[in-house]
mmCIF file of C-alpha atoms in Angstrom:
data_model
loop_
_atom_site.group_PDB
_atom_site.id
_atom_site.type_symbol
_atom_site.label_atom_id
_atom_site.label_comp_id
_atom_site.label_asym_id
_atom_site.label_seq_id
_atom_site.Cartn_x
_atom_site.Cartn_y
_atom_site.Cartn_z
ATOM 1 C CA UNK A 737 -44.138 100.202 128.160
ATOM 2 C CA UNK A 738 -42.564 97.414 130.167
ATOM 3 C CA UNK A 739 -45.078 94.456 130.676
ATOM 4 C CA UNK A 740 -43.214 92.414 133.149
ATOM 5 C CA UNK A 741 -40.295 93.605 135.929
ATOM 6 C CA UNK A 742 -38.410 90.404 137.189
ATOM 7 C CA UNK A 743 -36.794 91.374 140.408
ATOM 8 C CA UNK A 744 -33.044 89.133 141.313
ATOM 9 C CA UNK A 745 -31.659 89.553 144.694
ATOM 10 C CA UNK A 746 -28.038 87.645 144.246
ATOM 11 C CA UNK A 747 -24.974 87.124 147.167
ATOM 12 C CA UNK A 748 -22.476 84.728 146.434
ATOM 13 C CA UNK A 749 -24.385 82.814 143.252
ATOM 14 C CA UNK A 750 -21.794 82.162 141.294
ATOM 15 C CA UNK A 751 -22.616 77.918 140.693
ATOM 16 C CA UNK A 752 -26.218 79.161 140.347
ATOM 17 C CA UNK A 753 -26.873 82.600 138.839
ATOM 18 C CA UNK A 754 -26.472 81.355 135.025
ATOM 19 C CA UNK A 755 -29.020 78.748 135.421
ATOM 20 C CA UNK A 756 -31.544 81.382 136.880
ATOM 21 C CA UNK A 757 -30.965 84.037 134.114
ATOM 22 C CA UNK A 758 -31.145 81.810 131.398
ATOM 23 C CA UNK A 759 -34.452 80.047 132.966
ATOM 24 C CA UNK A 760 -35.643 83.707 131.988
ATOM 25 C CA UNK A 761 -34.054 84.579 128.675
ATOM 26 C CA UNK A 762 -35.618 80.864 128.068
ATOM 27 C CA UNK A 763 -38.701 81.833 127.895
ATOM 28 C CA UNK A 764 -41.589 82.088 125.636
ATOM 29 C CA UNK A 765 -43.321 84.848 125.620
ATOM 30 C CA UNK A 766 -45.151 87.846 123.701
ATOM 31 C CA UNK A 767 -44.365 90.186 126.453
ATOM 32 C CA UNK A 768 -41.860 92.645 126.923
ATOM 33 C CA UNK A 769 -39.198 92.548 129.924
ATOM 34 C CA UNK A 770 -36.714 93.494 131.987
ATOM 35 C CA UNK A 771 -34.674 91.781 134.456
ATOM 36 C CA UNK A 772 -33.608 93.727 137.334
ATOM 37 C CA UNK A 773 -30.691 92.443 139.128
ATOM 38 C CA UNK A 774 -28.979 93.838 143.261
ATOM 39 C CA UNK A 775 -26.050 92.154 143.604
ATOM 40 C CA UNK A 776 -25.308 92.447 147.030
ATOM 41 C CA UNK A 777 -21.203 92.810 147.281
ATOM 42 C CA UNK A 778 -20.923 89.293 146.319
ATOM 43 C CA UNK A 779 -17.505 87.558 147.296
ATOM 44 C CA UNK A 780 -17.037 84.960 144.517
ATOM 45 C CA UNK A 781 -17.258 85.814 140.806
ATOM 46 C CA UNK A 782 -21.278 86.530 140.460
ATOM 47 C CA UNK A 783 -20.886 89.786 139.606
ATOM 48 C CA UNK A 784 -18.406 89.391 137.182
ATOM 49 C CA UNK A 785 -20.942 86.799 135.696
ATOM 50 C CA UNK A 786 -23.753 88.961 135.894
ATOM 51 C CA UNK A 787 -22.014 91.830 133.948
ATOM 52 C CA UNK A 788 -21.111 89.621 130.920
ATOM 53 C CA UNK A 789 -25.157 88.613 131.069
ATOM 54 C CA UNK A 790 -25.724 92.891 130.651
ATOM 55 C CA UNK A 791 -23.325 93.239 127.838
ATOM 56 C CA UNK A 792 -24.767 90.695 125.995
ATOM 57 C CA UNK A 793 -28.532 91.144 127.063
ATOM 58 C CA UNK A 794 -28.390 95.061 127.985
ATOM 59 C CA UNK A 795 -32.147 95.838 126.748
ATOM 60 C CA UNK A 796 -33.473 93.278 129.269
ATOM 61 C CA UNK A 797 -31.007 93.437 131.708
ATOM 62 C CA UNK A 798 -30.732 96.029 134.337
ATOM 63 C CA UNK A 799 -27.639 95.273 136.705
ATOM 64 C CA UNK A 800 -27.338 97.039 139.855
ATOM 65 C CA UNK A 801 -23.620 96.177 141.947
ATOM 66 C CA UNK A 802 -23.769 96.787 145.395
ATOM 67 C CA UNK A 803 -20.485 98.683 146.905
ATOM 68 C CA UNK A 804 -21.489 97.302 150.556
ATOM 69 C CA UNK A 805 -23.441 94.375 151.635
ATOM 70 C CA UNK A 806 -26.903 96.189 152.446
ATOM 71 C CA UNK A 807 -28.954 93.083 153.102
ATOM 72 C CA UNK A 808 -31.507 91.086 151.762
ATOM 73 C CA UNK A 809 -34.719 92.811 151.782
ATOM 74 C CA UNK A 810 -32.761 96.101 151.829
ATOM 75 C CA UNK A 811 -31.272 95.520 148.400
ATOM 76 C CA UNK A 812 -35.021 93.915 147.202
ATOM 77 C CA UNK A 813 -36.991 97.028 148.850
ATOM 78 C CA UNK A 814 -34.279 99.530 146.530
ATOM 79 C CA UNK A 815 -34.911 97.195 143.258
ATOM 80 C CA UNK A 816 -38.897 97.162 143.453
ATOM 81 C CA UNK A 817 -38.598 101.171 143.905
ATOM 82 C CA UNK A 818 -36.650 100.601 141.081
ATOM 83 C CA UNK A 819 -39.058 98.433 139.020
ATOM 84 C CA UNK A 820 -40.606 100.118 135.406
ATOM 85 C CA UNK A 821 -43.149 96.989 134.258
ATOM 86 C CA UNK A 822 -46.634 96.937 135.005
ATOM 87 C CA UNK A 823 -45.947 93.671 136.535
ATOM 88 C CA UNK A 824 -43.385 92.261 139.170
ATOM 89 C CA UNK A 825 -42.406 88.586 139.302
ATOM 90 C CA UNK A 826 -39.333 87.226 141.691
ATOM 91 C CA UNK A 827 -36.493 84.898 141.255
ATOM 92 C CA UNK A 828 -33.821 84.259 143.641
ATOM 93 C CA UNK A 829 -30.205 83.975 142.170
ATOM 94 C CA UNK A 830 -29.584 80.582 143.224
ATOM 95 C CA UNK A 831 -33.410 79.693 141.987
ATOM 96 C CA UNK A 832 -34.975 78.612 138.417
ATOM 97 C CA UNK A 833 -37.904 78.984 136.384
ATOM 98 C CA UNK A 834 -38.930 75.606 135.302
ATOM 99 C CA UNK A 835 -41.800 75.981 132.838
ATOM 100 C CA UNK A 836 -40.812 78.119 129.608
ATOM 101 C CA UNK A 837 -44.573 79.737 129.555
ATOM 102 C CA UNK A 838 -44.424 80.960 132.795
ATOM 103 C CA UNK A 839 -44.300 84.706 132.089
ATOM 104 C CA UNK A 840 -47.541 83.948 129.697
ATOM 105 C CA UNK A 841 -49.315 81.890 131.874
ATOM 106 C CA UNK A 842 -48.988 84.214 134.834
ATOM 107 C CA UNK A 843 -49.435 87.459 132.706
ATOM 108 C CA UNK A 844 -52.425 86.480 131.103
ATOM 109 C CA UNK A 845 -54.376 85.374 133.982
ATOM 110 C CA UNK A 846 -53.801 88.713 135.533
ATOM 111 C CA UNK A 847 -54.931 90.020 132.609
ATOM 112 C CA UNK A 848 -58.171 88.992 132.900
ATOM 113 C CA UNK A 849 -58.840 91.786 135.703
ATOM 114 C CA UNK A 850 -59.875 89.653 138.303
ATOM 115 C CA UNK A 851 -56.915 89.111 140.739
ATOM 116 C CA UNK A 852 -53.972 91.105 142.333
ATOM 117 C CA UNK A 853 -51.894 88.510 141.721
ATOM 118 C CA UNK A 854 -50.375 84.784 140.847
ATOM 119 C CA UNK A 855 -48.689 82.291 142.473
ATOM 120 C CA UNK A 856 -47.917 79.213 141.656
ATOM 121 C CA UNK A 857 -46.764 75.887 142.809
ATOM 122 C CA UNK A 858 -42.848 74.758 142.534
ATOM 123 C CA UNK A 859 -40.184 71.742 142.464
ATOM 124 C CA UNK A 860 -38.195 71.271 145.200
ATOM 125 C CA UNK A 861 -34.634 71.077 143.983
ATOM 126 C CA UNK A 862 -30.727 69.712 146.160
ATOM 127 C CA UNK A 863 -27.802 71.824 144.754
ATOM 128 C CA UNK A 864 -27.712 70.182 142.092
ATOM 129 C CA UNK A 865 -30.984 70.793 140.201
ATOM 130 C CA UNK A 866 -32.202 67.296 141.316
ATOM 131 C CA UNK A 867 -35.865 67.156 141.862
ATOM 132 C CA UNK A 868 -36.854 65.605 145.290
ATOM 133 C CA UNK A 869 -39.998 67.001 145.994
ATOM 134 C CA UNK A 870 -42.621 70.474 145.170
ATOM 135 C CA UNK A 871 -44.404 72.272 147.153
ATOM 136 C CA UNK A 872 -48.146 72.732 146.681
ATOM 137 C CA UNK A 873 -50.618 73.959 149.325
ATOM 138 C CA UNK A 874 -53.945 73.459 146.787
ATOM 139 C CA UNK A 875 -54.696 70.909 144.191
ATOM 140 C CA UNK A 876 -56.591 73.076 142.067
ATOM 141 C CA UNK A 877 -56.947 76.754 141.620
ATOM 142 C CA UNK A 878 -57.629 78.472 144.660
ATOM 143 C CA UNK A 879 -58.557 82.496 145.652
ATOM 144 C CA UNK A 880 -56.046 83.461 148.337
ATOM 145 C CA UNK A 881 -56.854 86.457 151.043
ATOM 146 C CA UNK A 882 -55.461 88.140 153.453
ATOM 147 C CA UNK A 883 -58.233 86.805 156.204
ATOM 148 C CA UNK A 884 -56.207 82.984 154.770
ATOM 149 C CA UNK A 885 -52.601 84.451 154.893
ATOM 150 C CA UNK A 886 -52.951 85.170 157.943
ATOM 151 C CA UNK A 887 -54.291 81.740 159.503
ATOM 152 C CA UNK A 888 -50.673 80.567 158.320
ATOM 153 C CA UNK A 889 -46.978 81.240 158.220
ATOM 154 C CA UNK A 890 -46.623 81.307 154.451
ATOM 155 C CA UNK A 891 -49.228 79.995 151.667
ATOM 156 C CA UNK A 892 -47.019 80.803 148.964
ATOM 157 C CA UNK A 893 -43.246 81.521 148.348
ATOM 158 C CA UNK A 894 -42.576 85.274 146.858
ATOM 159 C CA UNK A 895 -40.558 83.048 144.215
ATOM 160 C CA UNK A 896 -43.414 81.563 142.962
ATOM 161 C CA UNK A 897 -45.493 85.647 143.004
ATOM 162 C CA UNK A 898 -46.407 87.338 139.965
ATOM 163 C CA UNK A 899 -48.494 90.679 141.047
ATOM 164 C CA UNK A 900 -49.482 94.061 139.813
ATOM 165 C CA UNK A 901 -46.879 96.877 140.365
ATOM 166 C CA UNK A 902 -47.764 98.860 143.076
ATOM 167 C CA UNK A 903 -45.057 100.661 143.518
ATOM 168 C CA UNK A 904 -45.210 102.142 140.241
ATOM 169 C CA UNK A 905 -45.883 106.120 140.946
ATOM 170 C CA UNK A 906 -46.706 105.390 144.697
ATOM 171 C CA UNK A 907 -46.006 108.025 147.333
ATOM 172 C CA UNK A 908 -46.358 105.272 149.872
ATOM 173 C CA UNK A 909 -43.224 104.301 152.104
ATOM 174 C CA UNK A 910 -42.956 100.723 151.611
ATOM 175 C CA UNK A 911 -39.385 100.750 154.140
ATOM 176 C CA UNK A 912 -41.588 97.863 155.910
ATOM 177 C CA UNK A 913 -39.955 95.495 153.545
ATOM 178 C CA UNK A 914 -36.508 95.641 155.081
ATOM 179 C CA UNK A 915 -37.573 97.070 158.386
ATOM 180 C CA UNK A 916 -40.024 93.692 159.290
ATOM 181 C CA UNK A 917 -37.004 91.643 159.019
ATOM 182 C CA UNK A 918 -33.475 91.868 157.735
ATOM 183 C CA UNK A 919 -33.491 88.733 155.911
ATOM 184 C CA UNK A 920 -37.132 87.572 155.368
ATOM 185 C CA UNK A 921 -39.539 89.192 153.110
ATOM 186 C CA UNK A 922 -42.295 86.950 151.489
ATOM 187 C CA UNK A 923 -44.548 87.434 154.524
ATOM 188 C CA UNK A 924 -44.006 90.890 153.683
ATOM 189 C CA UNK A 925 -44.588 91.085 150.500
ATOM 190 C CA UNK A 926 -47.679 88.933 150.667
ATOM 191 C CA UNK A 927 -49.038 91.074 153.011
ATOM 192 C CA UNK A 928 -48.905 94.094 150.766
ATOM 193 C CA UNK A 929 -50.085 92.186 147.856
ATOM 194 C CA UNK A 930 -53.249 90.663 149.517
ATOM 195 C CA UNK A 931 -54.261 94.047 151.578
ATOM 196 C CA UNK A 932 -54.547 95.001 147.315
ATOM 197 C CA UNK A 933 -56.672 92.225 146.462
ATOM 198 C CA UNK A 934 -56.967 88.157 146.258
ATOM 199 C CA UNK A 935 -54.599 86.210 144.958
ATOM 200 C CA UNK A 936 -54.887 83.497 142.467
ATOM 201 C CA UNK A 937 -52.905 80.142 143.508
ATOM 202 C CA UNK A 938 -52.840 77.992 140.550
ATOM 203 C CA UNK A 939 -51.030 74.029 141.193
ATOM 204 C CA UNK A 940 -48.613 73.822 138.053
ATOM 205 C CA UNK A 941 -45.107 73.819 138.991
ATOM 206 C CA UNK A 942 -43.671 76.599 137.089
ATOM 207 C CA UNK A 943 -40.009 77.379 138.968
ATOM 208 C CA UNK A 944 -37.949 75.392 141.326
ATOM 209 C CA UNK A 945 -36.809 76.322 144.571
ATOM 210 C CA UNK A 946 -32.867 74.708 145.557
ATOM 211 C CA UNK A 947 -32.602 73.871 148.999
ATOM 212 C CA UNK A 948 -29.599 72.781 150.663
ATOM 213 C CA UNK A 949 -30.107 68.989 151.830
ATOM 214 C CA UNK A 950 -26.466 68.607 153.841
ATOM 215 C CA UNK A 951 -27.546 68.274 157.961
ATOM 216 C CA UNK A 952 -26.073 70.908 159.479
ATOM 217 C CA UNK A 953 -28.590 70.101 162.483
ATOM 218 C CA UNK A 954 -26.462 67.987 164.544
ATOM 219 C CA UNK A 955 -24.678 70.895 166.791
ATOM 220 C CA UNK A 956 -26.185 70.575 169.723
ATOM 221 C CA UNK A 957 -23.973 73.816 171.067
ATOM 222 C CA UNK A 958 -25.856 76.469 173.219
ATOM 223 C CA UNK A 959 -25.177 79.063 170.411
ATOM 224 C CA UNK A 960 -27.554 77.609 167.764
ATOM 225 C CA UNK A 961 -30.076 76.590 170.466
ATOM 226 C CA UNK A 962 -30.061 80.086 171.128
ATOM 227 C CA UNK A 963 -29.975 81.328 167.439
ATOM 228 C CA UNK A 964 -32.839 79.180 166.941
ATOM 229 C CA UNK A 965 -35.118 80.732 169.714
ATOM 230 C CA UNK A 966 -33.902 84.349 168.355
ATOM 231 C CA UNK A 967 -34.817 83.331 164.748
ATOM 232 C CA UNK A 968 -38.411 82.089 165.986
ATOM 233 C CA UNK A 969 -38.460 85.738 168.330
ATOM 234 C CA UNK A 970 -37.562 88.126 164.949
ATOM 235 C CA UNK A 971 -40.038 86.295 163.124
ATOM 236 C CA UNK A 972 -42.741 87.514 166.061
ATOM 237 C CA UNK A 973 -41.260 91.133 166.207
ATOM 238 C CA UNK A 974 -41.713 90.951 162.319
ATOM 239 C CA UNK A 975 -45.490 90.095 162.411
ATOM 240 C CA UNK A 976 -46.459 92.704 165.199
ATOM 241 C CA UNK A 977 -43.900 95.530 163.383
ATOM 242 C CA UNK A 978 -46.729 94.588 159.878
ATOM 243 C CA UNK A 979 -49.060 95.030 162.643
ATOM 244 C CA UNK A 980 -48.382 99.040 163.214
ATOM 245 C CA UNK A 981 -47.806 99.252 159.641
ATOM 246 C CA UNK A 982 -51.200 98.159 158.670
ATOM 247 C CA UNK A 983 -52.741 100.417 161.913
ATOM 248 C CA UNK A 984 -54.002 97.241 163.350
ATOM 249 C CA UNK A 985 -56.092 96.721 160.287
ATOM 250 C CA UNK A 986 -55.382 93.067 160.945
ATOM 251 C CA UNK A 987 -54.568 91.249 163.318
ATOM 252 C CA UNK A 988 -51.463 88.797 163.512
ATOM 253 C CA UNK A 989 -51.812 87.023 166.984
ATOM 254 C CA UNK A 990 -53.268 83.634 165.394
ATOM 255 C CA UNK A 991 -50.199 83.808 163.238
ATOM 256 C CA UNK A 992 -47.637 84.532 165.806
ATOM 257 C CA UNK A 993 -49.828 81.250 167.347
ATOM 258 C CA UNK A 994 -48.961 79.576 164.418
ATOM 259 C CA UNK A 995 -45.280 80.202 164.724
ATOM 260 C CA UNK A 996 -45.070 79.656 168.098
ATOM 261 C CA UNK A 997 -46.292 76.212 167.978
ATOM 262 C CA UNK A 998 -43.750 75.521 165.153
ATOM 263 C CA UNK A 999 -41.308 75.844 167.720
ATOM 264 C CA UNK A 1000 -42.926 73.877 170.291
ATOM 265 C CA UNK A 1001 -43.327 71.077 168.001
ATOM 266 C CA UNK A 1002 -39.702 70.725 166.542
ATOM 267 C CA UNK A 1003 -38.457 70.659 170.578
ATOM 268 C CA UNK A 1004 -40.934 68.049 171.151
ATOM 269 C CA UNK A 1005 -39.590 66.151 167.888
ATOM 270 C CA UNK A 1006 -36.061 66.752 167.316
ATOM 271 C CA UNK A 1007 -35.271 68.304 170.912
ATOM 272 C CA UNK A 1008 -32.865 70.519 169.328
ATOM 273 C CA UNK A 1009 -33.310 73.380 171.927
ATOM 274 C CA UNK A 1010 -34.226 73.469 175.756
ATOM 275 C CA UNK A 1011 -37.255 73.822 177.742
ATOM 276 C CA UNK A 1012 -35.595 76.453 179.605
ATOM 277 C CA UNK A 1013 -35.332 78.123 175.951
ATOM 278 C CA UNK A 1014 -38.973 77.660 175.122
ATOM 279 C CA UNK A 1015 -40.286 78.650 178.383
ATOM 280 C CA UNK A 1016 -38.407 82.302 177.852
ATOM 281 C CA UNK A 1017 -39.872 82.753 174.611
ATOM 282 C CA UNK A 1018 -43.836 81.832 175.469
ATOM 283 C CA UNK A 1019 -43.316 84.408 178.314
ATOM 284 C CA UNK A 1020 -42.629 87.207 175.584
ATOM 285 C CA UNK A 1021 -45.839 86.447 173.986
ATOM 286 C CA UNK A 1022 -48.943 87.915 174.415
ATOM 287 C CA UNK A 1023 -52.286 86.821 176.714
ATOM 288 C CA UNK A 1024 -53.839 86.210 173.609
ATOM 289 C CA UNK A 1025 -51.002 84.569 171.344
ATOM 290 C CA UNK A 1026 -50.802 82.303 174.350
ATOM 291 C CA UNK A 1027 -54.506 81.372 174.210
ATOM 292 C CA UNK A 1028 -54.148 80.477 170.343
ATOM 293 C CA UNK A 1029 -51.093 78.429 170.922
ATOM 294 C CA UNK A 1030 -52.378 76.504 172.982
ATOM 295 C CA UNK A 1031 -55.870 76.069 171.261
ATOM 296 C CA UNK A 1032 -53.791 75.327 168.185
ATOM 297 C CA UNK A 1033 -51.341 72.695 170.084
ATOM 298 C CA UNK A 1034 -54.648 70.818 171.679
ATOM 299 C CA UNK A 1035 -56.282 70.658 168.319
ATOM 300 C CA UNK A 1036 -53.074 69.190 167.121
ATOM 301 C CA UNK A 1037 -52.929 66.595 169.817
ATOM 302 C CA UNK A 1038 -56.294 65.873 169.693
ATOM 303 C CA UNK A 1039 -55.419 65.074 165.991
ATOM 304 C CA UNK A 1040 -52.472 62.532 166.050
ATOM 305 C CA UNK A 1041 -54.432 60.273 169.702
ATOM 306 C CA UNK A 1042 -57.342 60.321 167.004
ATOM 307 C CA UNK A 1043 -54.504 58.611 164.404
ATOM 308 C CA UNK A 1044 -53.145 56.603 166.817
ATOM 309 C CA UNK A 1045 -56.216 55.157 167.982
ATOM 310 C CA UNK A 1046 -57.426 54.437 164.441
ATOM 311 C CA UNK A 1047 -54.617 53.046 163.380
ATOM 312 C CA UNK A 1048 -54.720 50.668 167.168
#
């Protein structure tokens, strides 16, 4: 029996795929593994890489090549289906584990029978593996539901996510992955892990997440403006498409609030789209999305006069 499934989604991960797998093979741990890799018609050389990493590893490494580029969360929903461990962690091909005890440290606080599922905090990596920052959203160990998840946009990045497999033997249709959005699927994901059970959020930094630090904000051109409002508009078709998958079980208007006043707030900071923008995309929303947002954006303001005037 498999303990752990580690789930890879790669496209084009050639500078970054080695360091990922080997942040795994790196590891130490009494469990037993598998690494299960979609390589989504990559362009450059990362499947090449990838199948010199299964001849030389090919009892822990499952590789999957993609004939056609099927998508992010399309090629993730086909390798969880996929998935034989009693466990599923996640690691992005251009990600990296950080801490060699992960797998142990996440495995055997599952183990204790109490929680769905782990997450972690992580480093905040440039291109280079450089740390510049992390990302923790609790400084000690904290119990994670779905009444919290959905206050937010995100308490936890699927990278960070160790959780029981449910998918194992399940009749369920779990399309919802790549159906919510094409791209995105943590929301997702947490949302199917916390409508199992709590989630454990523990503050070590056990992987690193690479982001890409060049600014690539300065086009000021009506197509990104308008990209940007249509990112910000999937994201609220995603949340009311979990909506109808859940029956209405829960309800995602606070955190369509949430995202909505994201939106607001970068225009107000950065102007990087236009009112006219904004105003189109608060009409879409509903009576009650409306009546969060603006609770939320008061509250906020309320917030930085009560900074200002303390710092006056």
């Amino acid at each position: 029996m498999i303990d752990l499934s580690i789930v890879m989604v790669t496209y084009n991960h050639e500078k970054y795929v080695k360091d990922a797998i080997e942040s795994i093979l790196m590891q130490w741990t009494q469990y037993k593994y598998e690494i299960l890799i979609g390589d989504d018609s990559s362009e450059d050389t990362t499947a090449k890489i990838l199948g010199e990493y299964q001849e030389l590893y090919p009892d822990k490494i499952r590789l999957i090549k993609r004939t056609e580029n099927i998508g992010a969360t399309k090629n993730l929903h086909d390798l969880l289906l996929k998935t034989k461990g009693r466990y599923i962690a996640y690691l992005e091909g251009d990600d990296f584990w950080s801490d060699n005890g992960k797998i142990e440290k996440q495995i055997s606080l599952l183990e204790c029978g109490f929680y769905f599922g782990i997450a972690h905090a992580n480093y905040r990596v440039d291109m280079k593996g450089n740390i510049f920052g992390e990302t923790c959203y609790f400084d000690e160990p904290t119990e994670i539901t779905i009444n919290d998840l959905l206050k937010t946009s995100g308490i936890f990045h699927t990278a960070t996510l160790m959780h029981k497999n449910f998918f194992l033997n399940s009749d369920l249709d779990f399309s919802i992955i790549f159906e919510a959005h094409k791209l995105i699927s943590d929301y997702t994901i947490a949302c199917l892990c916390l409508n199992n059970g709590p989630i454990l959020y523990i503050p070590d930094k056990l992987s690193s997440y690479r982001e890409n630090l060049s600014n690539n904000g300065g086009n000021a051109s009506a197509i990104i403006r308008r990209n940007m409002i249509g990112e910000y508009e999937e994201i609220i078709t995603m949340y009311s498409k979990l909506e109808s998958y859940f029956d209405k079980k829960y309800n995602f208007d606070y955190t369509k609030a949430v995202r909505a006043l994201e939106l607001i707030s970068t225009y107000l900071v950065k102007k990087n789209t236009t009112l006219k923008h904004i105003s189109g995309f608060t009409r879409k929303l509903s009576y009650k999305t409306k009546l969060f947002t603006i609770h939320l954006f008061v509250r906020k303001l309320c917030s930085y006069i009560r900074k200002k005037l303390i710092v006056f």
